[in-house]
Each structure stands twice: as structure tokens, then as C-alpha cells.
Short mmCIF file of C-alpha atoms and ligand atoms in Angstrom, two decimals:
data_model
loop_
_atom_site.label_atom_id
_atom_site.label_comp_id
_atom_site.label_asym_id
_atom_site.label_seq_id
_atom_site.Cartn_x
_atom_site.Cartn_y
_atom_site.Cartn_z
CA UNK A 1 0.00 0.00 0.00
CA UNK A 2 1.29 3.49 -0.86
CA UNK A 3 -0.76 5.11 1.86
CA UNK A 4 0.71 7.20 4.64
CA UNK A 5 1.52 5.76 8.06
CA UNK A 6 -1.69 6.71 9.86
CA UNK A 7 -3.80 5.34 7.00
CA UNK A 8 -1.92 2.04 6.98
CA UNK A 9 -2.33 1.74 10.75
CA UNK A 10 -6.10 1.93 10.33
CA UNK A 11 -6.60 0.00 7.09
CA UNK A 12 -3.73 -2.40 6.30
CA UNK A 13 -5.01 -5.97 6.63
CA UNK A 14 -8.36 -4.60 7.79
CA UNK A 15 -10.66 -4.39 4.79
CA UNK A 16 -14.35 -4.82 5.67
CA UNK A 17 -15.30 -8.48 5.98
CA UNK A 18 -16.47 -9.67 2.51
CA UNK A 19 -19.23 -11.90 3.94
CA UNK A 20 -20.84 -9.64 6.53
CA UNK A 21 -19.49 -6.15 5.83
CA UNK A 22 -18.09 -6.00 9.36
CA UNK A 23 -15.85 -2.91 9.32
CA UNK A 24 -13.72 -4.22 12.15
CA UNK A 25 -11.81 -7.50 11.84
CA UNK A 26 -13.76 -10.07 13.90
CA UNK A 27 -12.26 -11.94 16.84
CA UNK A 28 -12.05 -15.44 15.39
CA UNK A 29 -12.22 -17.21 18.74
CA UNK A 30 -11.76 -20.71 17.35
CA UNK A 31 -9.04 -23.32 17.67
CA UNK A 32 -9.88 -25.26 14.50
CA UNK A 33 -11.51 -25.01 11.06
CA UNK A 34 -13.86 -27.28 9.11
CA UNK A 35 -12.48 -29.16 6.11
CA UNK A 36 -14.80 -30.30 3.30
CA UNK A 37 -12.51 -33.20 2.44
CA UNK A 38 -9.23 -34.29 3.93
CA UNK A 39 -6.86 -31.38 3.36
CA UNK A 40 -9.45 -29.17 1.62
CA UNK A 41 -10.03 -25.91 3.55
CA UNK A 42 -10.04 -22.12 3.21
CA UNK A 43 -6.41 -21.66 4.28
CA UNK A 44 -6.92 -22.30 7.97
CA UNK A 45 -6.47 -25.63 9.75
CA UNK A 46 -5.54 -24.99 13.36
CA UNK A 47 -5.09 -21.71 15.27
CA UNK A 48 -1.53 -22.32 16.45
CA UNK A 49 -0.59 -22.32 12.77
CA UNK A 50 -2.88 -19.51 11.57
CA UNK A 51 -5.89 -17.56 12.75
CA UNK A 52 -7.68 -14.88 10.68
CA UNK A 53 -7.50 -12.20 13.38
CA UNK A 54 -3.77 -12.84 13.70
CA UNK A 55 -3.37 -12.81 9.91
CA UNK A 56 -4.89 -9.30 9.84
CA UNK A 57 -2.46 -8.20 12.56
CA UNK A 58 0.48 -9.63 10.59
CA UNK A 59 -0.50 -7.61 7.51
CA UNK A 60 -0.91 -4.42 9.51
CA UNK A 61 2.40 -4.73 11.37
CA UNK A 62 4.29 -5.52 8.15
CA UNK A 63 2.80 -2.41 6.52
CA UNK A 64 3.78 -0.22 9.48
CA UNK A 65 7.43 -1.30 9.52
CA UNK A 66 7.71 -1.24 5.72
CA UNK A 67 8.37 -4.98 5.72
CA UNK A 68 7.00 -7.79 3.56
CA UNK A 69 6.17 -10.19 6.38
CA UNK A 70 5.19 -10.08 10.05
CA UNK A 71 4.57 -12.67 12.72
CA UNK A 72 2.82 -12.05 16.03
CA UNK A 73 3.71 -13.73 19.31
CA UNK A 74 2.30 -14.17 22.79
CA UNK A 75 4.88 -11.73 24.21
CA UNK A 76 7.97 -9.79 23.18
CA UNK A 77 10.09 -12.46 24.84
CA UNK A 78 8.13 -15.16 22.99
CA UNK A 79 9.22 -13.45 19.76
CA UNK A 80 12.81 -13.21 21.01
CA UNK A 81 12.87 -16.89 22.01
CA UNK A 82 11.59 -17.88 18.57
CA UNK A 83 14.33 -15.80 16.93
CA UNK A 84 16.94 -17.58 19.05
CA UNK A 85 15.62 -20.90 17.72
CA UNK A 86 17.02 -19.88 14.31
CA UNK A 87 20.50 -20.44 15.81
CA UNK A 88 22.38 -23.56 16.85
CA UNK A 89 25.02 -24.46 19.42
CA UNK A 90 28.29 -22.64 18.76
CA UNK A 91 26.65 -19.68 16.99
CA UNK A 92 27.75 -16.27 18.22
CA UNK A 93 25.51 -13.25 18.82
CA UNK A 94 26.68 -9.68 19.43
CA UNK A 95 24.27 -7.87 21.74
CA UNK A 96 24.07 -4.30 23.02
CA UNK A 97 25.34 -3.96 26.58
CA UNK A 98 22.20 -2.07 27.61
CA UNK A 99 19.30 -4.25 26.44
CA UNK A 100 15.98 -4.90 28.14
CA UNK A 101 16.57 -6.91 31.33
CA UNK A 102 14.38 -9.81 30.20
CA UNK A 103 16.28 -10.09 26.92
CA UNK A 104 19.54 -10.23 28.84
CA UNK A 105 18.16 -12.88 31.21
CA UNK A 106 16.94 -15.05 28.31
CA UNK A 107 20.27 -14.83 26.49
CA UNK A 108 22.61 -15.15 29.44
CA UNK A 109 20.73 -17.59 31.67
CA UNK A 110 18.75 -19.70 29.23
CA UNK A 111 20.18 -19.64 25.72
CA UNK A 112 23.80 -20.10 26.82
CA UNK A 113 22.64 -23.48 28.22
CA UNK A 114 21.95 -24.46 24.60
CA UNK A 115 25.45 -23.51 23.48
CA UNK A 116 24.75 -20.07 22.03
CA UNK A 117 27.53 -17.58 22.71
CA UNK A 118 26.82 -13.91 23.47
CA UNK A 119 29.09 -10.88 23.56
CA UNK A 120 27.70 -7.70 25.09
CA UNK A 121 29.19 -4.54 23.58
CA UNK A 122 28.55 -0.80 23.58
CA UNK A 123 26.38 -0.37 20.47
CA UNK A 124 26.87 3.41 20.61
CA UNK A 125 30.32 2.63 19.19
CA UNK A 126 30.19 0.64 15.90
CA UNK A 127 33.93 -0.09 16.29
CA UNK A 128 33.07 -2.32 19.27
CA UNK A 129 30.75 -4.32 17.02
CA UNK A 130 33.46 -4.62 14.38
CA UNK A 131 35.96 -5.82 16.98
CA UNK A 132 33.53 -8.44 18.34
CA UNK A 133 32.70 -10.04 14.97
CA UNK A 134 33.88 -13.66 14.70
CA UNK A 135 33.61 -16.24 11.92
CA UNK A 136 30.70 -17.83 13.81
CA UNK A 137 28.79 -14.55 14.38
CA UNK A 138 25.28 -15.11 13.03
CA UNK A 139 23.35 -12.24 14.55
CA UNK A 140 23.81 -8.70 15.79
CA UNK A 141 21.12 -7.69 18.29
CA UNK A 142 20.50 -4.10 19.08
CA UNK A 143 17.98 -2.02 20.86
CA UNK A 144 17.77 1.69 20.08
CA UNK A 145 16.93 3.74 22.04
CA UNK A 146 17.81 1.37 24.86
CA UNK A 147 15.69 0.52 27.83
CA UNK A 148 16.37 2.15 30.30
CA UNK A 149 19.49 4.25 29.56
CA UNK A 150 18.07 5.68 26.31
CA UNK A 151 21.35 5.11 24.46
CA UNK A 152 21.29 5.05 20.65
CA UNK A 153 22.90 2.73 18.12
CA UNK A 154 23.56 3.73 14.51
CA UNK A 155 21.28 1.25 12.73
CA UNK A 156 22.62 1.99 9.26
CA UNK A 157 26.31 1.63 10.19
CA UNK A 158 25.86 -1.51 12.29
CA UNK A 159 23.56 -3.24 9.77
CA UNK A 160 26.13 -2.62 7.02
CA UNK A 161 28.90 -4.13 9.17
CA UNK A 162 26.81 -7.20 9.98
CA UNK A 163 25.74 -7.68 6.38
CA UNK A 164 29.35 -7.61 5.12
CA UNK A 165 29.99 -10.35 7.63
CA UNK A 166 26.93 -12.41 6.64
CA UNK A 167 25.21 -11.88 10.00
CA UNK A 168 21.58 -10.84 10.47
CA UNK A 169 20.83 -7.57 12.23
CA UNK A 170 17.86 -7.59 14.59
CA UNK A 171 16.55 -4.30 15.97
CA UNK A 172 14.30 -4.24 19.02
CA UNK A 173 12.19 -1.24 18.00
CA UNK A 174 9.91 -1.29 21.04
CA UNK A 175 10.95 2.09 22.46
CA UNK A 176 10.65 4.07 19.23
CA UNK A 177 7.69 2.21 17.66
CA UNK A 178 7.47 2.08 13.85
CA UNK A 179 6.12 5.64 13.94
CA UNK A 180 9.39 6.85 15.44
CA UNK A 181 11.90 4.76 13.53
CA UNK A 182 11.99 2.37 10.56
CA UNK A 183 14.95 0.00 11.00
CA UNK A 184 14.29 -2.05 7.82
CA UNK A 185 14.66 1.09 5.68
CA UNK A 186 17.99 1.72 7.43
CA UNK A 187 19.31 -1.74 6.47
CA UNK A 188 18.29 -3.97 9.39
CA UNK A 189 17.06 -7.48 8.49
CA UNK A 190 14.57 -8.09 11.28
CA UNK A 191 12.56 -5.83 13.59
CA UNK A 192 11.26 -7.06 16.93
CA UNK A 193 8.56 -5.52 19.11
CA UNK A 194 7.04 -5.99 22.46
CA UNK A 195 3.53 -5.04 21.25
CA UNK A 196 2.69 -4.82 24.96
CA UNK A 197 4.11 -1.30 24.80
CA UNK A 198 3.39 1.47 22.23
CA UNK A 199 1.78 -0.77 19.58
CA UNK A 200 -0.90 -2.05 21.96
CA UNK A 201 -0.74 1.30 23.70
CA UNK A 202 -3.37 0.79 26.40
CA UNK A 203 -1.63 -1.46 28.94
CA UNK A 204 -4.27 -4.15 28.42
CA UNK A 205 -2.41 -6.83 26.46
CA UNK A 206 0.96 -8.64 26.41
CA UNK A 207 2.30 -9.47 22.95
CA UNK A 208 5.25 -9.51 20.59
CA UNK A 209 6.03 -9.32 16.89
CA UNK A 210 8.73 -9.88 14.30
CA UNK A 211 8.76 -8.02 10.97
CA UNK A 212 11.12 -8.69 8.04
CA UNK A 213 11.47 -8.53 4.27
CA UNK A 214 14.08 -11.32 4.32
CA UNK A 215 12.25 -14.22 2.70
CA UNK A 216 14.43 -17.07 3.99
CA UNK A 217 14.41 -15.69 7.53
CA UNK A 218 10.62 -15.35 7.32
CA UNK A 219 10.11 -18.92 6.08
CA UNK A 220 12.20 -20.25 8.94
CA UNK A 221 10.48 -18.04 11.51
CA UNK A 222 7.02 -18.94 10.24
CA UNK A 223 7.96 -22.61 10.65
CA UNK A 224 9.34 -21.92 14.14
CA UNK A 225 6.30 -19.87 15.19
CA UNK A 226 4.12 -22.92 14.58
CA UNK A 227 6.70 -25.45 15.79
CA UNK A 228 7.41 -23.70 19.10
CA UNK A 229 3.89 -22.32 19.55
CA UNK A 230 4.36 -18.97 21.31
CA UNK A 231 1.36 -17.50 19.46
CA UNK A 232 -1.10 -14.86 20.67
CA UNK A 233 -4.79 -15.71 21.00
CA UNK A 234 -7.41 -14.13 18.75
CA UNK A 235 -8.55 -11.63 21.37
CA UNK A 236 -5.01 -10.48 22.14
CA UNK A 237 -4.33 -10.13 18.40
CA UNK A 238 -7.48 -8.04 18.11
CA UNK A 239 -6.48 -5.80 21.04
CA UNK A 240 -3.14 -5.03 19.39
CA UNK A 241 -4.90 -4.31 16.05
CA UNK A 242 -7.27 -1.99 17.86
CA UNK A 243 -4.42 -0.25 19.67
CA UNK A 244 -2.37 0.23 16.52
CA UNK A 245 -5.16 2.21 14.82
CA UNK A 246 -4.30 5.25 16.95
CA UNK A 247 -0.52 4.77 17.02
CA UNK A 248 0.30 7.89 14.98
CA UNK A 249 -1.90 10.20 17.06
CA UNK A 250 -0.70 8.69 20.31
CA UNK A 251 3.00 8.93 19.41
CA UNK A 252 2.67 12.60 18.47
CA UNK A 253 1.06 13.31 21.84
CA UNK A 254 3.58 11.16 23.76
CA UNK A 255 6.39 13.13 22.13
CA UNK A 256 4.76 16.52 22.71
CA UNK A 257 4.22 15.77 26.40
CA UNK A 258 7.67 14.19 26.78
CA UNK A 259 9.35 17.31 25.38
CA UNK A 260 7.61 19.49 27.96
CA UNK A 261 8.36 17.08 30.79
CA UNK A 262 12.01 16.71 29.72
CA UNK A 263 12.51 20.49 29.51
CA UNK A 264 10.81 20.97 32.88
CA UNK A 265 13.05 18.35 34.50
CA UNK A 266 16.18 19.68 32.83
CA UNK A 267 15.82 23.06 34.54
CA UNK A 268 14.63 21.64 37.89
CA UNK A 269 17.26 22.17 40.62
CA UNK A 270 16.68 18.68 42.11
CA UNK A 271 17.49 16.94 38.83
CA UNK A 272 21.07 15.94 38.07
CA UNK A 273 20.58 14.58 34.56
CA UNK A 274 17.76 14.05 32.05
CA UNK A 275 18.17 11.56 29.20
CA UNK A 276 15.79 12.08 26.25
CA UNK A 277 16.89 11.70 22.61
CA UNK A 278 14.98 14.85 21.59
CA UNK A 279 17.05 17.09 23.87
CA UNK A 280 20.18 18.73 22.42
CA UNK A 281 21.90 17.67 25.68
CA UNK A 282 21.58 13.99 24.66
CA UNK A 283 25.11 12.85 23.70
CA UNK A 284 23.75 11.29 20.48
CA UNK A 285 21.29 14.02 19.57
CA UNK A 286 22.58 14.25 15.99
CA UNK A 287 22.16 10.51 15.42
CA UNK A 288 18.69 10.71 16.96
CA UNK A 289 17.71 13.42 14.47
CA UNK A 290 19.07 11.38 11.58
CA UNK A 291 17.39 8.06 12.26
CA UNK A 292 14.27 8.92 14.27
CA UNK A 293 11.14 10.67 13.06
CA UNK A 294 9.63 10.88 16.53
CA UNK A 295 11.44 10.72 19.87
CA UNK A 296 8.61 9.07 21.76
CA UNK A 297 7.67 9.33 25.41
CA UNK A 298 10.46 7.60 27.33
CA UNK A 299 12.64 9.72 29.62
CA UNK A 300 15.23 8.61 32.14
CA UNK A 301 16.60 10.84 34.87
CA UNK A 302 18.90 10.90 37.85
CA UNK A 303 18.14 13.11 40.81
CA UNK A 304 20.76 15.10 42.70
CA UNK A 305 19.77 13.15 45.81
CA UNK A 306 20.54 9.80 44.11
CA UNK A 307 18.68 6.60 44.87
CA UNK A 308 16.99 7.79 48.09
CA UNK A 309 15.56 10.82 46.31
CA UNK A 310 14.44 8.62 43.41
CA UNK A 311 12.57 6.29 45.77
CA UNK A 312 10.88 9.26 47.38
CA UNK A 313 9.90 10.71 43.99
CA UNK A 314 8.27 7.49 42.76
CA UNK A 315 6.45 7.15 46.08
CA UNK A 316 5.05 10.68 45.83
CA UNK A 317 3.76 10.91 42.25
CA UNK A 318 0.00 10.54 41.93
CA UNK A 319 -0.72 10.66 38.19
CA UNK A 320 2.49 8.87 37.28
CA UNK A 321 1.67 5.37 38.54
CA UNK A 322 4.55 3.39 40.02
CA UNK A 323 4.56 0.34 37.75
CA UNK A 324 6.63 -1.66 35.30
CA UNK A 325 5.99 -1.55 31.53
CA UNK A 326 5.67 1.48 29.27
CA UNK A 327 4.06 2.89 26.16
CA UNK A 328 0.46 3.07 27.37
CA UNK A 329 -1.77 6.14 27.31
CA UNK A 330 -1.27 6.57 31.07
CA UNK A 331 1.94 7.91 32.58
CA UNK A 332 4.10 5.47 34.54
CA UNK A 333 7.18 5.88 36.71
CA UNK A 334 9.63 3.27 37.93
CA UNK A 335 13.17 2.57 39.11
CA UNK A 336 14.67 0.09 36.63
CA UNK A 337 17.52 -1.17 38.87
CA UNK A 338 15.06 -2.57 41.41
CA UNK A 339 12.15 -3.34 39.05
CA UNK A 340 12.28 -4.02 35.27
CA UNK A 341 16.02 -4.57 35.26
CA UNK A 342 16.52 -6.39 38.56
CA UNK A 343 17.65 -9.45 36.57
CA UNK A 344 20.78 -7.62 35.35
CA UNK A 345 21.94 -6.67 38.87
CA UNK A 346 25.55 -7.60 39.40
CA UNK A 347 26.16 -8.02 35.64
CA UNK A 348 27.93 -5.88 33.10
CA UNK A 349 24.54 -4.42 32.23
CA UNK A 350 23.84 -3.04 35.68
CA UNK A 351 21.90 0.22 35.60
CA UNK A 352 22.51 3.03 38.13
CA UNK A 353 20.53 2.38 41.33
CA UNK A 354 19.18 5.94 41.30
CA UNK A 355 17.89 5.90 37.73
CA UNK A 356 14.21 6.87 37.44
CA UNK A 357 12.34 6.01 34.23
CA UNK A 358 9.24 7.84 33.03
CA UNK A 359 6.82 6.60 30.42
CA UNK A 360 5.12 9.88 29.63
CA UNK A 361 1.47 9.31 28.77
CA UNK A 362 -1.00 11.43 26.85
CA UNK A 363 -2.84 13.06 29.76
CA UNK A 364 -3.01 16.88 29.90
CA UNK A 365 0.61 17.89 30.18
CA UNK A 366 -0.15 20.63 32.74
CA UNK A 367 -1.42 17.93 35.11
CA UNK A 368 1.71 15.85 34.54
CA UNK A 369 3.97 18.83 35.31
CA UNK A 370 1.99 19.65 38.46
CA UNK A 371 2.38 16.06 39.62
CA UNK A 372 6.15 16.04 39.03
CA UNK A 373 6.51 19.44 40.69
CA UNK A 374 4.83 18.26 43.91
CA UNK A 375 6.74 14.97 43.86
CA UNK A 376 10.06 16.86 43.72
CA UNK A 377 9.11 19.67 46.10
CA UNK A 378 11.35 18.51 48.97
CA UNK A 379 14.02 16.72 46.92
CA UNK A 380 17.64 17.69 47.61
CA UNK A 381 18.87 20.26 45.10
CA UNK A 382 22.21 20.56 43.36
CA UNK A 383 24.39 21.84 46.22
CA UNK A 384 23.00 19.40 48.80
CA UNK A 385 22.77 16.66 46.19
CA UNK A 386 26.49 16.53 45.51
CA UNK A 387 27.05 15.20 49.03
CA UNK A 388 24.31 12.61 48.62
CA UNK A 389 25.87 11.41 45.36
CA UNK A 390 29.28 11.07 47.00
CA UNK A 391 27.68 9.14 49.88
CA UNK A 392 25.99 6.80 47.42
CA UNK A 393 29.25 6.13 45.64
CA UNK A 394 31.15 5.21 48.78
CA UNK A 395 28.49 2.60 49.57
CA UNK A 396 28.93 0.85 46.20
C1 LIG B 1 8.98 -5.12 27.41
C2 LIG B 1 10.12 -5.24 26.47
C3 LIG B 1 10.47 -6.48 25.92
C4 LIG B 1 9.79 -7.78 26.32
O1 LIG B 1 8.48 -7.81 25.90
P1 LIG B 1 7.31 -8.62 26.69
O2 LIG B 1 6.11 -8.32 25.88
O3 LIG B 1 7.27 -8.07 28.08
O4 LIG B 1 7.71 -10.05 26.68
C5 LIG B 1 11.50 -6.51 25.02
N1 LIG B 1 12.17 -5.38 24.67
C6 LIG B 1 11.87 -4.19 25.18
C7 LIG B 1 12.65 -2.98 24.77
C8 LIG B 1 10.84 -4.06 26.11
O5 LIG B 1 10.56 -2.87 26.64
#
């Protein structure tokens, strides 16, 4: 389809039902399909293999990422696990040293048991990727921006390196969403999503997806999706389809609110550092402007008062709900070191204990700013904060 992004989000894979005229794709809540003779059917046999609601979601997600094929999964990690099944013992994977905690746990504590070998490198520096390449490197896995440190990787440069080497590049595009960034157009082979986040967008479903234009990779993944079985049900597929319809509008609002929140935090005396790719103070601001069309709603920050001040802040916010996950219409706040990223504690991927992560929602931004203002009212400011930071360091 040559339509624009917002049009594809609403229409791709979602033509009115030819039999009934139903404008919305029905929830095909069935496990199996009638055959008129052995092997004679309308393309559907069993819902682990294919389900019409899921088929519609596949078409829509492929259209949004500019890919030929998409596959939906029961969770982001279900999609990641299925991708790992493309590899065999002895294969080597280069991974960003700042990936989602669950991805790290799956690679380091599960997949290594099957003989896969992982190297974690700083993806902000393509030279580190080059140096880590080995003859048995089959995959380069990057997340950009990263969760939770909001670091960027140059998708074009790293994909080119991997391709020269015959390795597949996988980009976890969960943070940016396809509205914010299109990794396939930048040379990546495979895009992965936790559809739980911006694609679903309403914090009411857990899901994952893989999108690619690489035919062989798709054929293998389609086989593995059915063989391993981490598929989403019809209702969950429908919820993601429904969420995706408003992705463009939501992302514009997330970004607009995030800009105001980031600027507010940047000039707040209790805040040591704000990390948001849309701010000129982000160390990779130029790269962000090159490869992202929308900076999204994820902001990380460190308070002058360190971890103690962070814990107090997340306890005090009222509109920003203290919870894991991200990308929904409602604002969330959390401390990754103790929550989403607890599984990386003690590893090379450890995140600063005082890091606070905001998923800025699409509420009225004035209400969000009022909430943050009251939550930070008694937080130690710069002068006092320096001592707190020093104290924190001597503990570690
Ligand atoms: C949440 C998340 C995942 C895992 O997805 P689930 O749907 O929770 O399994 C993977 N990558 C990123 C960047 C995430 O935020």
C-alpha cells in the first residue's frame, strides 16, 4: 500500500469483511476449522498455525514497519525466544550492553545453556561491534533507544557491518515504535517488538512481533512460530490491532508531552541529569535526528539526591503510577535497577541504582507537570545533592 503511516495503521489488513461487511476485523475465537474433504479448507487448519484475526495483525504490522512479512507472538520475549531458535550451538551473537533486562536474562541464563555464545558490547560505538565479529557470528542484536538508559545505536552503520559479515541484524524497536523509527529502511534485516508497549498502547495486552522482508528468515520463523507455539490468541491479536489504529496520534502526543516534561526536568534544581533523545543535551542528539522521526515518550533521569531521592519521587507521584511496563496512554514511573532490570543486577549491564524512568502518557501535560513538581518539592537540590551522590558512591 502506498498510503501514509496513519492510514496504513487503520486500514492495512483490515478491509471490511467480505461476507458480513463487518468494518472491524472479527475476533475469530476458534481453535480449529472445518475441512470439506481431507486437506481441503479455506487456508486455515488450526489456530496455532494460523488464525484470521492474527493474519490481519500480521498484515498491519508488516505495513507499518515497511516490511514484507510479520509474525505475532504471545509476548515480546516469545518473539525473542523464537528468533533464538534460528540459531544452533556454537553460533555467536553480538548484543548491546544495555538491552531490556528480560532479553539479557533469556540470552545469558537460558540460551547459553543451549550452546549459544553472546558478547555484550557498547552499540553506541560501531567499532566495538566490528571488533567483536567472529567467523561464527550469526546475529547482531541491538535495541535503540535502549531501555532504560536511552542510548542510541547507529542502525545503518551496524547493519552494514553485519551484512558484510553475513550476519543478520535484529533491531528491538519497542521504544521508538514504527512511527518513530523504521529500521528495515535503514538496512536492518529483522525488527522485533514488544507489542505490549506502544503498539498495543493501552496497557491491556501482552504481545510480541517480528517483521522482516528477508524471505528465507521469514520462512524459517514462520515454521518456528508454529513449531514452538508462542502464538497470541485471537482476542489479544485483536487488542493489538485496535491499539495500533491510533498509534500515529498517540505517538505525536507522547512526544509533545515528553518534550515538555524533559525540559521541565532539565531546569529543575533537584534533577542531576535528564536523558531524552529529543534534547540537544543527549550525547547522540545528531544521530537521533538522523534516524528517528519521533522521539517518543520515554525519559530517564537521575536526581541530585541519588537513589533515596528517586525512591521518594516514585512514592510521591499521583498521576504517574509506580509500575513496570511502558508505552500506554497513562503515565508510569519506575526505578529500573530494582524493578524491570533487577535481573541484570551484578552483571555488566547493571543500571545506576538511582535511575528513574518515566513513560510519559498522553494526559493533559499541565497535570503531569503539576504532579512532578509536587513529587520533587522537597528533593535535595544541586548543592546538597552533591554530598548525597558522593555518599551513594562510597556505599557501592
Ligand atoms: C517489554 C520489552 C520487551 C519484552 O516484551 P514482553 O512483551 O514483556 O515479553 C523486550 N524489549 C523491550 C525494549 C521491552 O521494553
